[in-house]
Coordinates of C-alpha atoms and ligand atoms in Angstrom, one line a residue:
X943 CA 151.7 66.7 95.3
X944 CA 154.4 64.3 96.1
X945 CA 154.3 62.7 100.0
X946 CA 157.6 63.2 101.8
X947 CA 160.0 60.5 102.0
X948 CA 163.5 59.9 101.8
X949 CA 163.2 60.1 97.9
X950 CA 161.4 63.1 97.5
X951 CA 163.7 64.9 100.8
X952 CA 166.7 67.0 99.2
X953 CA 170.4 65.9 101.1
X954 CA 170.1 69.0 102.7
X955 CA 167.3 68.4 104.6
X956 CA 168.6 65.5 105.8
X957 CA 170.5 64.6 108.7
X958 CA 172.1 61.3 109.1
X959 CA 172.6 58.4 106.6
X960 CA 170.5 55.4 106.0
X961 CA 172.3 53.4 108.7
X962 CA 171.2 54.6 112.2
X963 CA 170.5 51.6 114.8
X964 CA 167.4 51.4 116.4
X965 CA 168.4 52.3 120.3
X966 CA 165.4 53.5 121.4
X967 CA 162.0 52.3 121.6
X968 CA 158.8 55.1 122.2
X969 CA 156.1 53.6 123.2
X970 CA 153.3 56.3 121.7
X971 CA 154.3 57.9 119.0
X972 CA 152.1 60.8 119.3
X973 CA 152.3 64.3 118.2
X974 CA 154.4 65.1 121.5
X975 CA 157.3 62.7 121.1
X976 CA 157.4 63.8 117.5
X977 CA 158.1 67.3 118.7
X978 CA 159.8 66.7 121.7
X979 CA 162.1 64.2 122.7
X980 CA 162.3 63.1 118.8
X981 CA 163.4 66.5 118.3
X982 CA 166.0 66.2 121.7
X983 CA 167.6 63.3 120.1
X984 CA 167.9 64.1 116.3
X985 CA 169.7 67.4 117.7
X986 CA 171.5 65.0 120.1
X987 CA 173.5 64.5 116.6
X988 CA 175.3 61.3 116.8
X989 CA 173.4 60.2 114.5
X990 CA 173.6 56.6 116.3
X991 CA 170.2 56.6 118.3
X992 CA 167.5 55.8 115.6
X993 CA 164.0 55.3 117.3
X994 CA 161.3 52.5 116.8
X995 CA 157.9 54.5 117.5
X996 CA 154.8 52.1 118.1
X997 CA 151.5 53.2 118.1
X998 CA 149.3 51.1 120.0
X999 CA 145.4 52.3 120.0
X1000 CA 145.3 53.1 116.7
X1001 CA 147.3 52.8 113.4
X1002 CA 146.6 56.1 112.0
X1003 CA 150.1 57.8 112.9
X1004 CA 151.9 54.1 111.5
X1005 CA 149.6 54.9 108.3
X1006 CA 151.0 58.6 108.2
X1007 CA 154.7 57.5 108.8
X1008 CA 155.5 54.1 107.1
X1009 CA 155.1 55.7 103.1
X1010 CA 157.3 58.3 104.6
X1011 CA 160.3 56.0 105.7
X1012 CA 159.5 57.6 109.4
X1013 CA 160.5 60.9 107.9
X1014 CA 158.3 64.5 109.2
X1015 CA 158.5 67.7 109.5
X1016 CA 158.1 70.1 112.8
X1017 CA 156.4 73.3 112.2
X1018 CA 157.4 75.7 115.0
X1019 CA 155.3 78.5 115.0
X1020 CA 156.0 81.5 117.8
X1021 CA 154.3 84.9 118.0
X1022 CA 156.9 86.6 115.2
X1023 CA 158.9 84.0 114.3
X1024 CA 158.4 80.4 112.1
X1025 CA 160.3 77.2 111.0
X1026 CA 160.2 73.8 109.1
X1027 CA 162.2 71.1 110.2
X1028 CA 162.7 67.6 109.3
X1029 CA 163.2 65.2 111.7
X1030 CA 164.9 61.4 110.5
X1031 CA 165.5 59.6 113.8
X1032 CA 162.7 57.5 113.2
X1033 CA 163.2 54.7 111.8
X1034 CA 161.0 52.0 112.4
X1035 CA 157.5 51.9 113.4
X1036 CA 155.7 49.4 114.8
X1037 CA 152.0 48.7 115.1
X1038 CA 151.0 47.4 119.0
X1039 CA 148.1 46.4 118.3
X1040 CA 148.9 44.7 115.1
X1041 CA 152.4 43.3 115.3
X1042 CA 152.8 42.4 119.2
X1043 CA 155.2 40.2 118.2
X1044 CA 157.6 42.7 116.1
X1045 CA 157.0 44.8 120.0
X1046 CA 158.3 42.1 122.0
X1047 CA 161.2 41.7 119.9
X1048 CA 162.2 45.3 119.9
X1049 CA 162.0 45.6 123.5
X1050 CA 163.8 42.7 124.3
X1051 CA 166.6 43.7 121.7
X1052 CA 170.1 44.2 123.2
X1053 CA 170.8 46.6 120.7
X1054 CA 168.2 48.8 122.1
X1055 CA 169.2 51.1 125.5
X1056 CA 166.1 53.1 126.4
X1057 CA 162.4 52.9 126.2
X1058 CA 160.4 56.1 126.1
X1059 CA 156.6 56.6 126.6
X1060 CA 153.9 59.2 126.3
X1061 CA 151.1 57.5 126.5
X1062 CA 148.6 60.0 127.9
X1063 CA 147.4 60.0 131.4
X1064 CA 145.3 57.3 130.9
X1065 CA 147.7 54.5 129.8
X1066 CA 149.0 54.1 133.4
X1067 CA 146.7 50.9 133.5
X1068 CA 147.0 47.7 133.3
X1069 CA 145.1 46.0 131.0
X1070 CA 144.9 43.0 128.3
X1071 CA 147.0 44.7 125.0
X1072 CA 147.2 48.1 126.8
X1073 CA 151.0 49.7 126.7
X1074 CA 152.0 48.6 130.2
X1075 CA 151.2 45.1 129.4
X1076 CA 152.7 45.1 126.0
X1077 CA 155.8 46.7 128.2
X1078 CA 156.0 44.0 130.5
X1079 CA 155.8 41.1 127.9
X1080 CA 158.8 42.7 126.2
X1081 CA 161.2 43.1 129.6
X1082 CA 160.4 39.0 130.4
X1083 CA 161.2 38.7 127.0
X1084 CA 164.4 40.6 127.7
X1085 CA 165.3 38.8 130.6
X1086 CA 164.7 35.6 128.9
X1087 CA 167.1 36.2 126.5
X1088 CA 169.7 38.4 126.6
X1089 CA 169.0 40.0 129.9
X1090 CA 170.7 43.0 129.0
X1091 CA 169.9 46.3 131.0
X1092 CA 167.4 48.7 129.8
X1093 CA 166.2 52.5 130.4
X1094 CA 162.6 53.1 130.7
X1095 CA 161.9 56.8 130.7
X1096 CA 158.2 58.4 131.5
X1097 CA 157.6 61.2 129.5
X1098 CA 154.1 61.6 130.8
X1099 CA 152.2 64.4 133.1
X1100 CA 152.4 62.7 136.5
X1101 CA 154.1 63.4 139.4
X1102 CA 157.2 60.5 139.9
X1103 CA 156.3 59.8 136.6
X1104 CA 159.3 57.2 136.5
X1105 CA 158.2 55.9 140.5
X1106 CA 154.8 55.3 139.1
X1107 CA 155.7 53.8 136.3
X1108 CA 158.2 51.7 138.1
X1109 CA 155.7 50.5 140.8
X1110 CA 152.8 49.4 138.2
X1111 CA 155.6 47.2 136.6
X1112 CA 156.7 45.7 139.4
X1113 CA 153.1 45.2 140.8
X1114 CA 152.6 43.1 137.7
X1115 CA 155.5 41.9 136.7
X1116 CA 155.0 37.6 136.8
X1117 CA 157.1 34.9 138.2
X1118 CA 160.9 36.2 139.0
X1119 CA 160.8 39.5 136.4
X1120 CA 160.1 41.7 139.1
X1121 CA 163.3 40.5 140.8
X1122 CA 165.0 40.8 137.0
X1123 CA 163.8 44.2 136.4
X1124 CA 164.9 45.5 139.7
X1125 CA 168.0 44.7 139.4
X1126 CA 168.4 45.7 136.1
X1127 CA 166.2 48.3 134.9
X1128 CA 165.6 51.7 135.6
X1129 CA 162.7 54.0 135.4
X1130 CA 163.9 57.8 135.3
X1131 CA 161.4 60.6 136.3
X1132 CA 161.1 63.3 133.7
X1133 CA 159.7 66.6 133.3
X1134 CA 158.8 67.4 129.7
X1135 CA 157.4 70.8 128.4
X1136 CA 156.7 71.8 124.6
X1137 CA 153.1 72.9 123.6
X1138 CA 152.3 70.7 121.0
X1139 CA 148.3 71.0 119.8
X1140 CA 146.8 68.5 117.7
X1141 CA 147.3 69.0 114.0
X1142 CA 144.9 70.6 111.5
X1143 CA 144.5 70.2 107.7
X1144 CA 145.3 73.7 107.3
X1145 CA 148.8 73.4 108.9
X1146 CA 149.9 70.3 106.5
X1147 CA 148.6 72.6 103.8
X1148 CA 151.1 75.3 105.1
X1149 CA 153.9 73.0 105.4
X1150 CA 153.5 71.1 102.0
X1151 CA 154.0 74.7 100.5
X1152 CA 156.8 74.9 102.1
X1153 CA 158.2 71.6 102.0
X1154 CA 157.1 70.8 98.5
X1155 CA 155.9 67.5 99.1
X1156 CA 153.0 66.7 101.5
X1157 CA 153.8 65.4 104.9
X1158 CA 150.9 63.4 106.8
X1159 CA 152.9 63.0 110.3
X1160 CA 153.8 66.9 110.1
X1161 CA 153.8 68.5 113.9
X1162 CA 152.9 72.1 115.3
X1163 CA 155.1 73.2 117.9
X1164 CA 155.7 76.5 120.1
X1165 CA 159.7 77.4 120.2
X1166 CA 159.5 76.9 124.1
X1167 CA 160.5 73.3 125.0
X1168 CA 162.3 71.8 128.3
X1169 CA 163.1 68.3 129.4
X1170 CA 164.5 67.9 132.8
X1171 CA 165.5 64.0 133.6
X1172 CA 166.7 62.5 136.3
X1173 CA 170.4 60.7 135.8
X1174 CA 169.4 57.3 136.5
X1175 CA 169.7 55.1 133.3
X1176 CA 171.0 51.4 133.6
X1177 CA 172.4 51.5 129.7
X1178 CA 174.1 54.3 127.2
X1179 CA 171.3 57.3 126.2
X1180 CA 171.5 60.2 123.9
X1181 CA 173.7 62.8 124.7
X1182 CA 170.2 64.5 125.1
X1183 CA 172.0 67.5 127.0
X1184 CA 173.7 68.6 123.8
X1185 CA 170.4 69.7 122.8
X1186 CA 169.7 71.6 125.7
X1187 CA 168.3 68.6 128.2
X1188 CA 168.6 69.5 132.0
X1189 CA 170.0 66.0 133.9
X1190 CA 169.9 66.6 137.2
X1191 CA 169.6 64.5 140.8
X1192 CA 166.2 64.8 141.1
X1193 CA 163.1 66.0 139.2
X1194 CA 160.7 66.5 141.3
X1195 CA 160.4 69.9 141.9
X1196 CA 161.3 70.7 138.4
X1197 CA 158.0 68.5 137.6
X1198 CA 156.1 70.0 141.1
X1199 CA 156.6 73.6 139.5
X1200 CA 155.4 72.9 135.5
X1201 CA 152.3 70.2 137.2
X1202 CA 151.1 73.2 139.4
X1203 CA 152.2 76.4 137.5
X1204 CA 151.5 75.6 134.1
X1205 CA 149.2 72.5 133.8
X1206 CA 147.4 74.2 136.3
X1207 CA 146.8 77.6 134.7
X1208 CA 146.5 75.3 131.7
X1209 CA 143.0 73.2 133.1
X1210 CA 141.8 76.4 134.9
X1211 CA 141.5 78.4 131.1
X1212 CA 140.2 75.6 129.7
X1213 CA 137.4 74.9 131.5
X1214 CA 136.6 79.0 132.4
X1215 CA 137.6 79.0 128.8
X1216 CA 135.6 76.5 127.2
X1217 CA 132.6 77.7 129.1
X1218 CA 132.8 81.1 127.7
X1219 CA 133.0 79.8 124.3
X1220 CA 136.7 80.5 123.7
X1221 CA 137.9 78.1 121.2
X1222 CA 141.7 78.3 122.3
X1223 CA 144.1 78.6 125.1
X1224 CA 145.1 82.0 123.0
X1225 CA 141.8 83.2 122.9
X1226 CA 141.0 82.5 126.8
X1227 CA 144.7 83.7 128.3
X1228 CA 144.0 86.6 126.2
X1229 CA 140.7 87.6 128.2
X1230 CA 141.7 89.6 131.0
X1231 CA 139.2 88.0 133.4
X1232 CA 140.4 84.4 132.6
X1233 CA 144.5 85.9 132.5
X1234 CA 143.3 87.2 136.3
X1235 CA 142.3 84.8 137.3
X1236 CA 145.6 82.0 136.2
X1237 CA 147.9 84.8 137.7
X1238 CA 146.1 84.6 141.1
X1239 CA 146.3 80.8 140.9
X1240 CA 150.0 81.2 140.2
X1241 CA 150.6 84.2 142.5
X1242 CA 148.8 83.1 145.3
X1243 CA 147.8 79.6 145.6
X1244 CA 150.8 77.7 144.0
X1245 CA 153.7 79.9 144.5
X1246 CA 153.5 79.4 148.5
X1247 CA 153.2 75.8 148.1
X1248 CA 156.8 75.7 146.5
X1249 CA 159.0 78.0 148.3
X1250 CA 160.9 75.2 149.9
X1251 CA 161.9 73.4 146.4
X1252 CA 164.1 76.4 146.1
X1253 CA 163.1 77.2 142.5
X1254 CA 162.0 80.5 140.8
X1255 CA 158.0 80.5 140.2
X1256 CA 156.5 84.1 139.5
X1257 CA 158.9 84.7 136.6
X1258 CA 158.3 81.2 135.2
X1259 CA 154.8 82.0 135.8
X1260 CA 154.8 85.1 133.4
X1261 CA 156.8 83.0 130.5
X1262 CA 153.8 80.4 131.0
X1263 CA 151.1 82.7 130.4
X1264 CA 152.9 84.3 127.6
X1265 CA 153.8 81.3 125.7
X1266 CA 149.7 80.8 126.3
X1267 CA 148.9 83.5 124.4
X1268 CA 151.1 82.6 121.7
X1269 CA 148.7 83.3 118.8
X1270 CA 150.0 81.4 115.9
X1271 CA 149.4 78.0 118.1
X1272 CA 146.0 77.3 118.2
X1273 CA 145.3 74.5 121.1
X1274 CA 141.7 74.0 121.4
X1275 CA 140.4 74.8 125.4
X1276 CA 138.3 71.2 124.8
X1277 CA 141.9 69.3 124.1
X1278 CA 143.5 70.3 127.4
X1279 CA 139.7 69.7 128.9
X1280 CA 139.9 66.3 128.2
X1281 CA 140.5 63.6 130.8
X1282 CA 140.0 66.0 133.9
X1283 CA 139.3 63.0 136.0
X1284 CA 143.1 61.9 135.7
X1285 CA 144.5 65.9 135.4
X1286 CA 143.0 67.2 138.2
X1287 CA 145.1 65.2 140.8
X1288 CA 148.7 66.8 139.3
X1289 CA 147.2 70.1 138.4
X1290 CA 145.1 71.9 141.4
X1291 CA 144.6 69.0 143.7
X1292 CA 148.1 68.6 145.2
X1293 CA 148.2 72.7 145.2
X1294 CA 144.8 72.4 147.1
X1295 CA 146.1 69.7 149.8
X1296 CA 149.4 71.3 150.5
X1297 CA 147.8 74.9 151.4
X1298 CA 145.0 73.0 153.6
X1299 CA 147.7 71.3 155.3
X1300 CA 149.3 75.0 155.9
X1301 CA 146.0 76.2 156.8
X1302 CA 145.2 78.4 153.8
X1303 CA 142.2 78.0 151.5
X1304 CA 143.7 78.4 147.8
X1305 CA 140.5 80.3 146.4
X1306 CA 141.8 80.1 142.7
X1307 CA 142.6 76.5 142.9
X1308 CA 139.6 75.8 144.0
X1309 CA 138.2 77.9 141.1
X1310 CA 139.7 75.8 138.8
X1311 CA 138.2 72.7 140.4
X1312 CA 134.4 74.3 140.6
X1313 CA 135.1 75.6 136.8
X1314 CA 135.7 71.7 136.1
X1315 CA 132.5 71.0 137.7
X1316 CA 130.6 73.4 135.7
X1317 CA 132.5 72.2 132.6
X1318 CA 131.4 68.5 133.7
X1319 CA 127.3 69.8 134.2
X1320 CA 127.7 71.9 130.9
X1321 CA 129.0 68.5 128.9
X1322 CA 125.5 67.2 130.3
X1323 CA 123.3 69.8 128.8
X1324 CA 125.2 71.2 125.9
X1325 CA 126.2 68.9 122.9
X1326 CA 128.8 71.9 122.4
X1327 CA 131.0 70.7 125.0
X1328 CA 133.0 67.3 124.4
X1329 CA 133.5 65.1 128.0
X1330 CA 136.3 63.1 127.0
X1331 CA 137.5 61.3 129.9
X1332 CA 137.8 57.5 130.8
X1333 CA 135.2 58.0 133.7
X1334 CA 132.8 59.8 131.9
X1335 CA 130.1 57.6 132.3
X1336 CA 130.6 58.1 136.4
X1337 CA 131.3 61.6 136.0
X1338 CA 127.7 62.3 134.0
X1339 CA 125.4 60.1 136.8
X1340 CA 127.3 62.0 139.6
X1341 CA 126.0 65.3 138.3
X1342 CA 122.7 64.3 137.0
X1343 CA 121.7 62.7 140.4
X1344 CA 121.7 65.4 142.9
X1345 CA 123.8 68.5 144.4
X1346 CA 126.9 68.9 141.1
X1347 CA 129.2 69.6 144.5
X1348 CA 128.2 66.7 146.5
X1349 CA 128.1 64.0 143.9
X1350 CA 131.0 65.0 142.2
X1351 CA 133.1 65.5 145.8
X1352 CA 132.1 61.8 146.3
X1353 CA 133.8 60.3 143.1
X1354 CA 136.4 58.5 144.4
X1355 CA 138.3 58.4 141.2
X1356 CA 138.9 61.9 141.7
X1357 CA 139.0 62.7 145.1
X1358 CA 140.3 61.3 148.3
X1359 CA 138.1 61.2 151.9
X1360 CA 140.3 64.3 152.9
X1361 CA 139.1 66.8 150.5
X1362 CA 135.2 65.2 150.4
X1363 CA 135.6 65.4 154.4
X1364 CA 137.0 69.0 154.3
X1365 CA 134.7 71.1 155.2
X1366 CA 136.2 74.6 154.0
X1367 CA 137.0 73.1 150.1
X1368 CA 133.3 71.5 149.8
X1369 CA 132.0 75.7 151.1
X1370 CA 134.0 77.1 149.2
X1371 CA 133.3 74.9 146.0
X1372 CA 130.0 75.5 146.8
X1373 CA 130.0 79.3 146.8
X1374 CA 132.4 79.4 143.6
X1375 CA 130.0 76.9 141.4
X1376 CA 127.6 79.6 141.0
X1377 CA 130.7 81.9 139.7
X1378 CA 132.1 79.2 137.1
X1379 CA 128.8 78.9 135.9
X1380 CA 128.1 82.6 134.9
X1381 CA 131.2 82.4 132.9
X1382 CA 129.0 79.9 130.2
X1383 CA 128.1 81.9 126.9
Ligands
LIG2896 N1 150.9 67.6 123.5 C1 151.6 68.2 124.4 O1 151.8 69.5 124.3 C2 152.3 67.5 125.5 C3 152.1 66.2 125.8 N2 152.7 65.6 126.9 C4 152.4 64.2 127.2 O2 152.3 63.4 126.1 C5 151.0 62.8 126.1 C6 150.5 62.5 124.7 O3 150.3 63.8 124.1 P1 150.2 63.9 122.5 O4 151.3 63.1 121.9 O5 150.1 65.3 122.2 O6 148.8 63.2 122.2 P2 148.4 62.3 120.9 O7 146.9 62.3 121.0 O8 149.0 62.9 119.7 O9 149.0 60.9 121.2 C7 148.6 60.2 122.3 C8 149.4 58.9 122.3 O10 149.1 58.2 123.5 C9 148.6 56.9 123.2 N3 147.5 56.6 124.1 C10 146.4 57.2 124.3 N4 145.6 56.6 125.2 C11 146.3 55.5 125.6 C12 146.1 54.4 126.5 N5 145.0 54.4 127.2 N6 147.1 53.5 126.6 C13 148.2 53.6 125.9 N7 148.5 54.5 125.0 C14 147.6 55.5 124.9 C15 148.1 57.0 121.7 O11 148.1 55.7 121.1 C16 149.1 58.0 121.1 O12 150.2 57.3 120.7 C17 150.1 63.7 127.0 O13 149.0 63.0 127.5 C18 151.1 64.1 128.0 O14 151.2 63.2 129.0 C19 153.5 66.3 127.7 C20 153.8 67.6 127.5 C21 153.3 68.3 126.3
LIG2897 O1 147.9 67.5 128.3 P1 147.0 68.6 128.0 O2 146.3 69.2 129.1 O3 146.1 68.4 126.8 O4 147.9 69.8 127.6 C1 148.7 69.8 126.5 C2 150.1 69.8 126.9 O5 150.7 71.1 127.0 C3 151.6 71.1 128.0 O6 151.0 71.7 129.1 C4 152.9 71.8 127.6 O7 154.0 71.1 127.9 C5 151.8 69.7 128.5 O8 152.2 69.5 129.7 C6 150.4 69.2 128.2 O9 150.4 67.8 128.1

C-alpha cells in the first residue's frame, strides 16, 4: 500500500496550499501535539501558522513524518461514534538530536511567533542536548540576531507549567539572555486535555483501510479535548479560540481542577488497575471497586480542596470517569503508570497537602499514593509490571531495603519533610498498603 503524502492525499482531504510559513516551533512532536494543539491550529484555519515539529530523543516520529511531507491522520474514536482526519500544519521537522543547528535556526527565526512543548514530565531538566538546553541556545541565538519577541507555551502536566518553565530558563539562561528573555519573552501557562494513548499496529491497519494509503505518524484520539491558556503572548498566535480554545486571565485553577480531578483518578486506576491485572484505563474504570474508589477521590478528597477557585468539579468529575471508560480507546494502565516519581506531586500530593493543612485526612488520595507504593514493590517482584520512571533505580533500593512505607516516604524526589514528618499520612499509608496490595492478581 501506498504511504500517505501530499501525492497520494486527494485535494479534498487537504487543507491549505503548499505555502504555509513556519510560525510555530513544537518542541516534541509526540503523539499529543499531533492530536492536540496540531489539531487547535489546523482548525484555527488561517492557513498561515505552519508548524516545525522536532523530535529530540529519538528520530522515530521524524522517520514516520518526513516521507509523508509532515502530513497524518487523527483517528478519533468515542463510544459510538468514529473519524479520520488529516492534519497538514506540519511542515517541517527537525531532528534535535541530529540537526541542532537547523533547531537553533528555527527558534531564533523572526518569522516564527510561538514555541510549543510537550515534552513529558521529565524534560523539565536541564541537561547537555536535553530540550531546555536546546531551548535556551535558540532564544541567545534569537537575541543575537534579530531579537525579535517570542511565545513560549508549556503544554505539559505541571502546575504553572509556563512559571516553571519560565524560572528553569531564566535560572540558566548565560551572560545578559536572562535580562533579553525577560523583557521579551513570555511563557503562558496552559491546561491541555485530550486522551491520546500510544498507537498500535492494529489502529494504522484501520486507518490505512480507510485512508487508502498507510500513514506511519497516524494518532488515536478521544472526541473530548480542552486547551485553556493564559493571554500572555509577546508576538501574533493562532486564532486558537476559533477552534474552541478557552484564553482566559489565569489558568490555574482550570489546570488545579484537570491535575487533581482527572490526572488523579487517572494514576489512582492505574496503579489499583495495573495491580489487578487490568490492561486499560477502560477495563479498570469499568470495575466497580476501582470506579468507587476514583469517585471518592473526586467526591471527597479533591472537591473540598477547590471550592474557592469557584469552578464546577463533581459534574466534571462524572465526564472524566466516563470519557475513562470510553471503550474504543485503549490506554494501557502501565502508560499512565509510568514516571510516578514526577506525577505524583500534581496528581494526589497537592490534594493531600491542602486537606492536611485544613485538617482533613484525604483517605482516597492517600489510597492512590499507597496503591503507587504497591505498584512500585510489585515492579520489584513481578517482571509483569514495567517501572518506568527516571528515578527508578532509587525507587527499587528504597523498597528492597526495609519498611515499603518508610523507605519510600524518605525519597526526597518524591516527597517533601512535611508529609514524611506527618504523622497521620505515614498511619494511614501504613494501614492502606495492606489494602492496595490485595488488589494484585
Ligand atoms: N498523551 C496524552 O493524552 C496527553 C499528553 N500530555 C502531555 O504531553 C506529554 C507527551 O505525551 P505524548 O505525546 O502522548 O507522549 P509521546 O511518548 O508520544 O511523546 C513524548 C515526547 O516527549 C519527548 N520527551 C520524552 N522525554 C523527554 C525528555 N526527557 N526531554 C525532552 N523531551 C522528552 C519525546 O521526545 C517525545 O517527543 C505528556 O507527558 C503530557 O505532559 C498532556 C495531555 C494529554
Ligand atoms: O500522562 P499520562 O499519565 O500517561 O496520561 C495520559 C494523558 O491523558 C491525560 O490525562 C488526558 O488529557 C493527560 O493529562 C495525560 O498526560
Amino acid at each position: 500500500m501506498k504511504r500517505l503524502s501530499s501525492e497520494t492525499l486527494t485535494g479534498a482531504q487537504r487543507s491549505f496550499g503548499p505555502d504555509v510559513p513556519v510560525q510555530i516551533v513544537h518542541l516534541g512532536i509526540g503523539a499529543f501535539h499531533r492530536a492536540h494543539q496540531a489539531v487547535y491550529t489546523q482548525q484555527a484555519g488561517a492557513g498561515e501558522w505552519g508548524i516545525c515539529g522536532v523530535t529530540q530523543r529519538s528520530a522515530t516520529v521524524a522517520e514516520q513524518l518526513r516521507p509523508q511531507d509532515g502530513l497524518y491522520s487523527v483517528l478519533t474514536r468515542g463510544a459510538d461514534e468514529q473519524r479520520l482526519d488529516v492534519v497538514d500544519v506540519v511542515r517541517d521537522v527537525v531532528d534535535g538530536s541530529a540537526e541542532p543547528e537547523r533547531l537553533t535556526a528555527r527558534l531564533a527565526d523572526p518569522e516564527v511567533k510561538v514555541v510549543t512543548l510537550t515534552i513529558t514530565e521529565k524534560g523539565y531538566r536541564l541537561g547537555p542536548g536535553g530540550a531546555l538546553d536546546r531551548l535556551i541556545a535558540g532564544l541567545a541565538a534569537r537575541q543575537a540576531g534579530s531579537g525579535a519577541p517570542l511565545s513560549v507555551l508549556s503544554c505539559d502536566n505541571l502546575n504553572g507549567n509556563g512559571e516553571v518553565l519560565r524560572d528553569l530558563v531564566l535560572a540558566h539562561s548565560p551572560g545578559d539572555l536572562a535580562d533579553w528573555v525577560l523583557r521579551n519573552v513570555s511563557f503562558p501557562s496552559s491546561m491541555v486535555d485530550r486522551i491520546v494513548p500510544a498507537t498500535t499496529d492494529a489502529d494504522r491497519e484501520q486507518a490505512a483501510a480507510q485512508l487508502g494509503a498507510h500513514d506511519a505518524a497516524l494518532v488515536v484520539a478521544e472526541p473530548f479535548r480542552q486547551w485553556v491558556i493564559q493571554d500572555d503572548f509577546a508576538a501574533g498566535r493562532p486564532a486558537w479560540e476559533n477552534a474552541g480554545a478557552e484564553i482566559v486571565a489565569d489558568v490555574a485553577p482550570y489546570e488545579r481542577r484537570k491535575l487533581r480531578v482527572l490526572n488523579g483518578a487517572h494514576s489512582l486506576l492505574a496503579y489499583l488497575g495495573a495491580l489487578a491485572g487490568h490492561q486499560t484505563i477502560a477495563q479498570a474504570a469499568s470495575d466497580e471497586v476501582l470506579a468507587q474508589a476514583a469517585w471518592r477521590l473526586i467526591e471527597q478528597d479533591v472537591a473540598p480542596t477547590l471550592a474557592e477557585d469557584g469552578l464546577e468539579v463533581l459534574g466534571y468529575g462524572k465526564v472524566v470517569l466516563d470519557r475513562f471508560r470510553n471503550p474504543a480507546l485503549p490506554h494501557r494502565t502501565t502508560q499512565v503508570a509510568m514516571d510516578g516519581s514526577l506525577k505524583l506531586g500534581p496528581r494526589l500530593l497537592g490534594t493531600i497537602r491542602d486537606a492536611r493543612a485544613s485538617g482533613r485526612l484525604p483517605e482516597s488520595a492517600l489510597l492512590g499514593v499507597a496503591a503507587w507504593m504497591a505498584y512500585v514493590e510489585a515492579t520489584t517482584t513481578d517482571g509483569d509490571l514495567p517501572l518506568d520512571d527516571p528515578h527508578a533505580d532509587v525507587l527499587s533500593s528504597a523498597v528492597k531495603s526495609g519498611d515499603v512505607v518508610d523507605s519510600l516516604l524518605a525519597v526526597d524526589q518524591v516527597f517533601g519533610p512535611d508529609l514524611r514528618e506527618d504523622t497521620a499520612v505515614r498511619s494511614a499509608l501504613t494501614d492502606l498498603l495492606p489494602l492496595a496490595r490485595s488488589f494484585r492478581r
